mmCIF file of C-alpha atoms in Angstrom:
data_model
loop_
_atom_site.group_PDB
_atom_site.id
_atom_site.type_symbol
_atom_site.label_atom_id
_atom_site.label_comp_id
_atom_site.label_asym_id
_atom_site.label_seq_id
_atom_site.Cartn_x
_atom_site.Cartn_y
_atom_site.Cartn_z
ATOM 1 C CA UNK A 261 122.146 83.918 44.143
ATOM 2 C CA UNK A 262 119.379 82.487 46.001
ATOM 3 C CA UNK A 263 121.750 81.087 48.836
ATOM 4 C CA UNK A 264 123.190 84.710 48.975
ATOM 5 C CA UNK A 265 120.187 86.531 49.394
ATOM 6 C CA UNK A 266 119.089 83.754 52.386
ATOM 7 C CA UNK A 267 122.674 84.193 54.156
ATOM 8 C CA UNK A 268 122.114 88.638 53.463
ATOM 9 C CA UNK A 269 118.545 87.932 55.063
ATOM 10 C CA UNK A 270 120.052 85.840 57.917
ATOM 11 C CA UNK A 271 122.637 88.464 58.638
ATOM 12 C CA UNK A 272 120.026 91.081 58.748
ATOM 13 C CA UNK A 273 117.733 89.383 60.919
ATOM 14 C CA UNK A 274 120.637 89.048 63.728
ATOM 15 C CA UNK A 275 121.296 92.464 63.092
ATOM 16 C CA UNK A 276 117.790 93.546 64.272
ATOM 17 C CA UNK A 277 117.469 90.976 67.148
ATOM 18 C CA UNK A 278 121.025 91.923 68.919
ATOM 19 C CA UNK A 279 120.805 93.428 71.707
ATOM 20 C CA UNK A 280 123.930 94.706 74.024
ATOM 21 C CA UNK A 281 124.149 93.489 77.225
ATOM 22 C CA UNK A 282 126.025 94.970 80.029
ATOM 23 C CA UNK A 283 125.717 95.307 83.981
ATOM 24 C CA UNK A 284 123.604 98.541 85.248
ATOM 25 C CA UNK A 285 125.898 101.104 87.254
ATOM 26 C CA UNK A 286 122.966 100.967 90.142
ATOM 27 C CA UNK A 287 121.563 97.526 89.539
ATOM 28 C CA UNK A 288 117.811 96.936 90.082
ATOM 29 C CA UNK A 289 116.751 95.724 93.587
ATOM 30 C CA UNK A 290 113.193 94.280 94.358
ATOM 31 C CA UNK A 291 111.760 92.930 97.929
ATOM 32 C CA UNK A 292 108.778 91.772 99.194
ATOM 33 C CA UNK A 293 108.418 91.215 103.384
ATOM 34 C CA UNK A 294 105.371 90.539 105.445
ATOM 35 C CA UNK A 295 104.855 92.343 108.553
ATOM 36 C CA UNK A 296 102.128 90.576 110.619
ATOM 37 C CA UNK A 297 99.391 90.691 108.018
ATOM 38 C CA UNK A 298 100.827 93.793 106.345
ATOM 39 C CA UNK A 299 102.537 93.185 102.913
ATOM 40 C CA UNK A 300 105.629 95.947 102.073
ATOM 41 C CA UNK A 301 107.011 95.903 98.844
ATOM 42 C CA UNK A 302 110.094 97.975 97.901
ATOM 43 C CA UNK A 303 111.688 98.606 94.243
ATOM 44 C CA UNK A 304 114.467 100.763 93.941
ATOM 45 C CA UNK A 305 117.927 101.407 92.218
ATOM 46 C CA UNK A 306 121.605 100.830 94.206
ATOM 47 C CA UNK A 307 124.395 102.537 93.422
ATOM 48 C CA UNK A 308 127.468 101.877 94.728
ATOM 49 C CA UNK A 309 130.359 103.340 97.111
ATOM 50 C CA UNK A 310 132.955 102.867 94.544
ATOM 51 C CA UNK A 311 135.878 104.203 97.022
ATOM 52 C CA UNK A 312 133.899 107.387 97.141
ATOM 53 C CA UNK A 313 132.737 109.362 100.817
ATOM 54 C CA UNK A 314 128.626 109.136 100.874
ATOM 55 C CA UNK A 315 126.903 111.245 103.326
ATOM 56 C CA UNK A 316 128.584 114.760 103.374
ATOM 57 C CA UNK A 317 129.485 114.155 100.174
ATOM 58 C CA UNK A 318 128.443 112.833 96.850
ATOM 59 C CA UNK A 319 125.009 112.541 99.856
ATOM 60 C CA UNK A 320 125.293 115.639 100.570
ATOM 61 C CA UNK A 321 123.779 116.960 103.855
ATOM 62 C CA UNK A 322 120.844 119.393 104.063
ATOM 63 C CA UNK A 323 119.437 118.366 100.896
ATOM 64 C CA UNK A 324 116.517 116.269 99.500
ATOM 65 C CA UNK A 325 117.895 112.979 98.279
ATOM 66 C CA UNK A 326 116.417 110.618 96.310
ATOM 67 C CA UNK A 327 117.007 107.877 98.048
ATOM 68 C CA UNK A 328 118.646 105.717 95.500
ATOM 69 C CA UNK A 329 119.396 106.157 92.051
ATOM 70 C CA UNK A 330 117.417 106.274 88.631
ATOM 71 C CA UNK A 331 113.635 106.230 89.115
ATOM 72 C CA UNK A 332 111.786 107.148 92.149
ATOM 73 C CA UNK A 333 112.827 104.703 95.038
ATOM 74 C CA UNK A 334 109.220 102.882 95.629
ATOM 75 C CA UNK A 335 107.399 101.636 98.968
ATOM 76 C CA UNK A 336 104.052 99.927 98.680
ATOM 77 C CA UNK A 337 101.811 98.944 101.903
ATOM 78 C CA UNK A 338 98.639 97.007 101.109
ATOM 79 C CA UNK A 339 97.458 98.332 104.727
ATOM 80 C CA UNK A 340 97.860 101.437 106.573
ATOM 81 C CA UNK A 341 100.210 101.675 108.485
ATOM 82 C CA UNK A 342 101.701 104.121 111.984
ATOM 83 C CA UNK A 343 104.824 105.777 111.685
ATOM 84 C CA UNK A 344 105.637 108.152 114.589
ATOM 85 C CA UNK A 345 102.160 108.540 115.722
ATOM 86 C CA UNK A 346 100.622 109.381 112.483
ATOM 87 C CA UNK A 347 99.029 107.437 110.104
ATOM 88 C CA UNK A 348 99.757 106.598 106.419
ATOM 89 C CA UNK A 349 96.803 105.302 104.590
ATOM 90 C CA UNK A 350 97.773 101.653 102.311
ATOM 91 C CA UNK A 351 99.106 102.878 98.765
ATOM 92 C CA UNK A 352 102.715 103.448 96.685
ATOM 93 C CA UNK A 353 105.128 106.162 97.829
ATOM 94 C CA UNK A 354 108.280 107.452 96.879
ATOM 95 C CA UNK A 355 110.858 107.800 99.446
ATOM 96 C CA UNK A 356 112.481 110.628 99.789
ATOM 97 C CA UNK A 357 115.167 111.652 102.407
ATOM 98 C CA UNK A 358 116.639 114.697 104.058
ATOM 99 C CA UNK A 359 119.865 113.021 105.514
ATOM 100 C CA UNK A 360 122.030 115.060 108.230
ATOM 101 C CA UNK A 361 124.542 114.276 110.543
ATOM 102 C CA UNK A 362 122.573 113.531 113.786
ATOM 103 C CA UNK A 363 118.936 113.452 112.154
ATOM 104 C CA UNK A 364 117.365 112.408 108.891
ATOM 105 C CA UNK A 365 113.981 113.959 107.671
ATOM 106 C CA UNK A 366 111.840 110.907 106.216
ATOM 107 C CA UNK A 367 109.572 111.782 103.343
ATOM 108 C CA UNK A 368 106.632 109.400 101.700
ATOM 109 C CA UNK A 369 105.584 111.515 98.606
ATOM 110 C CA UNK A 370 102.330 110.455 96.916
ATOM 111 C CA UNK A 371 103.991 111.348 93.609
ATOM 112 C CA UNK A 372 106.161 108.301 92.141
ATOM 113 C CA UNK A 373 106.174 108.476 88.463
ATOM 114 C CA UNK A 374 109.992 111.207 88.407
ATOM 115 C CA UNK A 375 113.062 110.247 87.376
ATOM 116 C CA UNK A 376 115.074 111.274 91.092
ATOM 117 C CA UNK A 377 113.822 114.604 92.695
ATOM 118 C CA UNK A 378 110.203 115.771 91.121
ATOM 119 C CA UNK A 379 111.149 119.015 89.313
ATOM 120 C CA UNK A 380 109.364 120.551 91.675
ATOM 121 C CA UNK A 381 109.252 119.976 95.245
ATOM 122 C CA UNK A 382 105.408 119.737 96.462
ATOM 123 C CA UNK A 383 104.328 120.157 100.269
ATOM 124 C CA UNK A 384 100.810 119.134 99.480
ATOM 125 C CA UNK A 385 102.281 115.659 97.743
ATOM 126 C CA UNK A 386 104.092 114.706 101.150
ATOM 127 C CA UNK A 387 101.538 111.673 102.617
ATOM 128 C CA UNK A 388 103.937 111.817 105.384
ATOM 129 C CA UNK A 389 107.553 113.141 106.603
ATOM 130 C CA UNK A 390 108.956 111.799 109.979
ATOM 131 C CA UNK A 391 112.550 112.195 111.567
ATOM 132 C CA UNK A 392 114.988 109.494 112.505
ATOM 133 C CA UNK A 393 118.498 109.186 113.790
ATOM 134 C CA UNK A 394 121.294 107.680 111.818
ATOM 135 C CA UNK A 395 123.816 104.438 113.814
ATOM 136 C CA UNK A 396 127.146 103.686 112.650
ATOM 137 C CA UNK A 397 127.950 100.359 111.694
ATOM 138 C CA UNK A 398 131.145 98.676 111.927
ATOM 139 C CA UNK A 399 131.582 97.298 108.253
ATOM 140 C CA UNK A 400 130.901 99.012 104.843
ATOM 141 C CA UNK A 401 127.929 98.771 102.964
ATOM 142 C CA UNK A 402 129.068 98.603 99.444
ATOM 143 C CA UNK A 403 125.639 99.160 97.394
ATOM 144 C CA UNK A 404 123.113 101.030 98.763
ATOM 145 C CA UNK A 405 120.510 99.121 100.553
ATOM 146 C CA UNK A 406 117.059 99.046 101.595
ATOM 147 C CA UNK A 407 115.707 96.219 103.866
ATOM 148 C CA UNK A 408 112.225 95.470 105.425
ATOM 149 C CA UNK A 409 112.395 93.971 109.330
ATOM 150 C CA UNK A 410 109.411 92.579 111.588
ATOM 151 C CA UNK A 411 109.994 93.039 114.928
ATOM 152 C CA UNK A 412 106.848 91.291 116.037
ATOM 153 C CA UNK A 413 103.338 90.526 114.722
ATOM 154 C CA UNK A 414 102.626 94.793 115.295
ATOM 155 C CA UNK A 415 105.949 95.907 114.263
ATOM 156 C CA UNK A 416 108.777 96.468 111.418
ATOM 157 C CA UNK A 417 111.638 98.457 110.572
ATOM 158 C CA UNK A 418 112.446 100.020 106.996
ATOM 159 C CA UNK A 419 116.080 100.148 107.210
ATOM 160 C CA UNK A 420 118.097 101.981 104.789
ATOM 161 C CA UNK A 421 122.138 101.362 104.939
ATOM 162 C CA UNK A 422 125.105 102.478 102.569
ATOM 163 C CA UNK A 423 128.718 103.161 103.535
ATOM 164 C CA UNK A 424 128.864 102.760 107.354
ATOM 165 C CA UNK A 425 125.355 104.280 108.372
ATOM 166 C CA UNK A 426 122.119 102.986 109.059
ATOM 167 C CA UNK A 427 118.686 104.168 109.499
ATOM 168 C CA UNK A 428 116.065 102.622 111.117
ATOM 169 C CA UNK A 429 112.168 104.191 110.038
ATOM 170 C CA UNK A 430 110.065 101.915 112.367
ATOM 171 C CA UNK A 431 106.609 101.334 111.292
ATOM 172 C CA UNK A 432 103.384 99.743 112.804
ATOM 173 C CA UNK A 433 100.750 97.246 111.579
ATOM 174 C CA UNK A 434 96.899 96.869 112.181
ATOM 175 C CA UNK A 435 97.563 92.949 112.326
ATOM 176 C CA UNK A 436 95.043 92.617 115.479
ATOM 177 C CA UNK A 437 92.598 94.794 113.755
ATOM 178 C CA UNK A 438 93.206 92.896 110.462
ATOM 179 C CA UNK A 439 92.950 89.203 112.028
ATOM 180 C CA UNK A 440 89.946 89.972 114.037
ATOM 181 C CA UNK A 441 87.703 91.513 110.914
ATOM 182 C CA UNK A 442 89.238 88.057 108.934
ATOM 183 C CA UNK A 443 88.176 85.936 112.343
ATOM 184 C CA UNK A 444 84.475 87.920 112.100
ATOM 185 C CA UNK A 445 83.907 87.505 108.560
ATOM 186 C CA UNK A 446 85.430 83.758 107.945
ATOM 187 C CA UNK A 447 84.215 81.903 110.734
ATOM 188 C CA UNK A 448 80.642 81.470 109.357
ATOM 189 C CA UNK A 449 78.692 78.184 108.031
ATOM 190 C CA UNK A 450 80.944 77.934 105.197
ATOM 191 C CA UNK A 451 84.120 77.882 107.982
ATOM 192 C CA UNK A 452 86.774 74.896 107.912
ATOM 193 C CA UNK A 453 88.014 73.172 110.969
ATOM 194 C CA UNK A 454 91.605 75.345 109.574
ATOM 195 C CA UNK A 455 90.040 78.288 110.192
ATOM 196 C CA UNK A 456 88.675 77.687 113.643
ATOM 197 C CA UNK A 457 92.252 76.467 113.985
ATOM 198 C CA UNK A 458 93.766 79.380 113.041
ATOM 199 C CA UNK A 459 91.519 81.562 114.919
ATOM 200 C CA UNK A 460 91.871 80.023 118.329
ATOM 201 C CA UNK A 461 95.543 79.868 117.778
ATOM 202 C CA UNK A 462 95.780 83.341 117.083
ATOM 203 C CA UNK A 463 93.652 84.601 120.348
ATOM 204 C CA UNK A 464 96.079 82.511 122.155
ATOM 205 C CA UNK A 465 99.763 83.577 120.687
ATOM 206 C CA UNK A 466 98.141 87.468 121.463
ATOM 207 C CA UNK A 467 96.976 86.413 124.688
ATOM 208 C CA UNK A 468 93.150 87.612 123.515
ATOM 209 C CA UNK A 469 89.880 85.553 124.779
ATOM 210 C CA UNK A 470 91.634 82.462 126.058
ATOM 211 C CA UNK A 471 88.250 81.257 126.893
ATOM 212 C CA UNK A 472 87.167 82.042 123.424
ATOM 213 C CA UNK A 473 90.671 80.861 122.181
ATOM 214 C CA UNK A 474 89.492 77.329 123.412
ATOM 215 C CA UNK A 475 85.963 77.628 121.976
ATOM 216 C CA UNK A 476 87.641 77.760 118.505
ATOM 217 C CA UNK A 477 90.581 74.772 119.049
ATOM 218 C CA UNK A 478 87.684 72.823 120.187
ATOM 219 C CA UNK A 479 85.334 73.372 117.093
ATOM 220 C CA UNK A 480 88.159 72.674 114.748
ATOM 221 C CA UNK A 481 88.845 69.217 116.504
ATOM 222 C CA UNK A 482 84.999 68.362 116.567
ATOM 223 C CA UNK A 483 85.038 68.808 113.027
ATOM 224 C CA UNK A 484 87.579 66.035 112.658
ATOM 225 C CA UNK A 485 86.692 62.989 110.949
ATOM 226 C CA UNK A 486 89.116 60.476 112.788
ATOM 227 C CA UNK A 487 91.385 61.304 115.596
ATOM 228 C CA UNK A 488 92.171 65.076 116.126
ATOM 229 C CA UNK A 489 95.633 66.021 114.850
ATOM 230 C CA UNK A 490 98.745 65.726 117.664
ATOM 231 C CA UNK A 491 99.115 69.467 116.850
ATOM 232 C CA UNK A 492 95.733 70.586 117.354
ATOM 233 C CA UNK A 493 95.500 68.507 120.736
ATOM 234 C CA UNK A 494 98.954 69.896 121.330
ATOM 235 C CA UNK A 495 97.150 73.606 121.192
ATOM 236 C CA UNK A 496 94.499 73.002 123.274
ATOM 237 C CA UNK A 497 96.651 71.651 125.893
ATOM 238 C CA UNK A 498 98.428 74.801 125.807
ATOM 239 C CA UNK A 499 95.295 77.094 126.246
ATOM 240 C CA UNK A 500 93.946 75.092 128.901
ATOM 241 C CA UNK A 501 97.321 75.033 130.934
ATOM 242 C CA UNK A 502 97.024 79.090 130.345
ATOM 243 C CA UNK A 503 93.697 78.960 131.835
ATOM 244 C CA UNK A 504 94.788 77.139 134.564
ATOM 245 C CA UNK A 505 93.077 73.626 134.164
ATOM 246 C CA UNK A 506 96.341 71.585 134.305
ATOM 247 C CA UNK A 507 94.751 68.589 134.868
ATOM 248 C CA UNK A 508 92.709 68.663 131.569
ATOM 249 C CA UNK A 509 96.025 70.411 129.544
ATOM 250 C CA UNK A 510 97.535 66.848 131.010
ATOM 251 C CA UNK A 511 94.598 64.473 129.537
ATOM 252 C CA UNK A 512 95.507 66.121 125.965
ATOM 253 C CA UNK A 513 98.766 66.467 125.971
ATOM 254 C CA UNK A 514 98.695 62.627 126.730
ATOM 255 C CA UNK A 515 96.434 62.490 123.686
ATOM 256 C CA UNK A 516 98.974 64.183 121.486
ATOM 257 C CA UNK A 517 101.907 62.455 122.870
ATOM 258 C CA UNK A 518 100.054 59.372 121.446
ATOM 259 C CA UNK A 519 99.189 60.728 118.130
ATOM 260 C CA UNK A 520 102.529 61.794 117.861
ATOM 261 C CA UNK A 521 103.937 59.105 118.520
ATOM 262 C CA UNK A 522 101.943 56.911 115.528
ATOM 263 C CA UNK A 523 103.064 59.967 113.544
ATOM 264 C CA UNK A 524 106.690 59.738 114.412
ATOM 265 C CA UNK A 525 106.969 63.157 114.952
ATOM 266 C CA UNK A 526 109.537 63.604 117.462
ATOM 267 C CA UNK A 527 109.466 67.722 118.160
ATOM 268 C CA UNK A 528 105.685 67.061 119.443
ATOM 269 C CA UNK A 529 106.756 63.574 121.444
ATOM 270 C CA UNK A 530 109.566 65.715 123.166
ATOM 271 C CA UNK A 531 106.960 69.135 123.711
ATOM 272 C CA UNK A 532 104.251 66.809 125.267
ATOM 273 C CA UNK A 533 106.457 65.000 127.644
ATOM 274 C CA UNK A 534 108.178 68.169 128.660
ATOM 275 C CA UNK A 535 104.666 69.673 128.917
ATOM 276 C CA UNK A 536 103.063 66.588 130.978
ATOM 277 C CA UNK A 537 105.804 66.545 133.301
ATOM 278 C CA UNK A 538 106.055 70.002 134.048
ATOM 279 C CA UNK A 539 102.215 70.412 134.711
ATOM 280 C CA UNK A 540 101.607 67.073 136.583
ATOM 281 C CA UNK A 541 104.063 69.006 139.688
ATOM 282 C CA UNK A 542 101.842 71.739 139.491
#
């Protein structure tokens, strides 16, 4: 009896910890992309083509679409960010679209807690609405797809493709206005020969303060204990060559050639020779 009721117990405690698992019709899709210093995060739902025509149809034109499937379609931006000329201050939005055949209406609705449309439609909850033109692609796009793109350090694209058409919502990014409150702020008693690194690198890949670019290399290499890194001599050879002292951005490339050279790093050995070369004719 006792065995039975252990075995009836057993059988009851599968029962109640079972669970059925099967493959969502619009499977869950999460993605995180950094655009200069700007983080976007997307979650959404993607349903698929299954055979069936999209836009015009089970899309259809000249009305408010979701944007997905199942719960709001969600964009985050942990900075403001520019579209079209306007701002949108950092938060969550849901995306909403207006797809046509030549244009698409772009909406970022402060509201993102419905399942699909809100039940109803709010003007004042629209952070932002832009318009953007639809491409064809070549190839079918199976399951609907969102993507996130940098273009450059200022710059991204949120691209949304299913079935053969894409759309491109381009965005921009404070990243100079972000970097140089981070350069302000950081580069105080407490600062690390990393983050004078970082700063003077930065000036000089955005073509900022070159003099001031230097300044900063410099600091982080006087703050060395032993030799300076091939990589940070490497820099400053490359500011001062922008500054137009070739015959000093000669001296330290010849200093990182040799450090590089104990390191065995051979992308640096080949960079500095190149480098030394090319500025020694000039």
């Amino acid at each position: 009896m006792k065995k039975i009721i252990i075995a009836l117990a057993l059988v009851f405690a599968f029962q109640m910890n079972a669970q059925v698992k099967t493959p969502q019709a619009s499977p869950k899709g999460e993605l995180e992309q950094t655009v200069g210093l700007t983080n976007v995060e997307v979650d959404y739902y993607r349903p698929a083509k299954k055979g069936r025509l999209v836009f015009g149809d089970l899309v259809p034109y000249g009305k408010v679409w979701r944007t997905g499937a199942n719960e709001n379609t969600i964009v985050k931006f942990d900075t403001e960010v520019e579209i079209n000329g306007t701002t949108l201050p950092a938060g969550s939005y849901a995306l909403y679209t207006l797809p046509k055949a030549e244009k698409w209406d772009v909406f970022f609705y402060k509201t993102t807690d419905n399942w699909g449309l809100p039940k109803t439609w709010d003007e004042s909850n629209i952070a932002l609405k832009t318009t953007v033109s639809p491409s064809t692609l070549t190839k079918d796009v199976e399951y609907f797809t969102l993507a996130v793109n940098p273009i450059n350090f200022d710059e991204g694209t949120l691209d949304i493709s299913w079935e053969k058409t894409i759309v491109h919502i381009p965005f921009k990014v404070p990243t100079h206005k972000t970097a140089m409150a981070s350069i302000e702020s950081s580069l105080n008693e407490n600062a690390k020969a990393s983050d004078y690194y970082a700063a003077g690198t930065y000036l000089f890949s955005v073509n900022q303060d070159l003099k001031k670019s230097l300044q900063y290399v410099n600091k982080a290499i006087e703050m060395q204990k032993g030799e300076a890194p091939f990589y940070m001599l490497r820099q400053k050879s490359l500011i001062q060559a922008a500054l137009g002292d070739k015959k000093g951005a000669v001296e330290t490339a010849k200093k990182s050639l040799s450090e590089a050279e104990k390191a065995g790093n051979d992308d640096y050995i080949k960079m500095n020779r190149n480098s030394i070369l090319e500025w020694s004719r000039t």
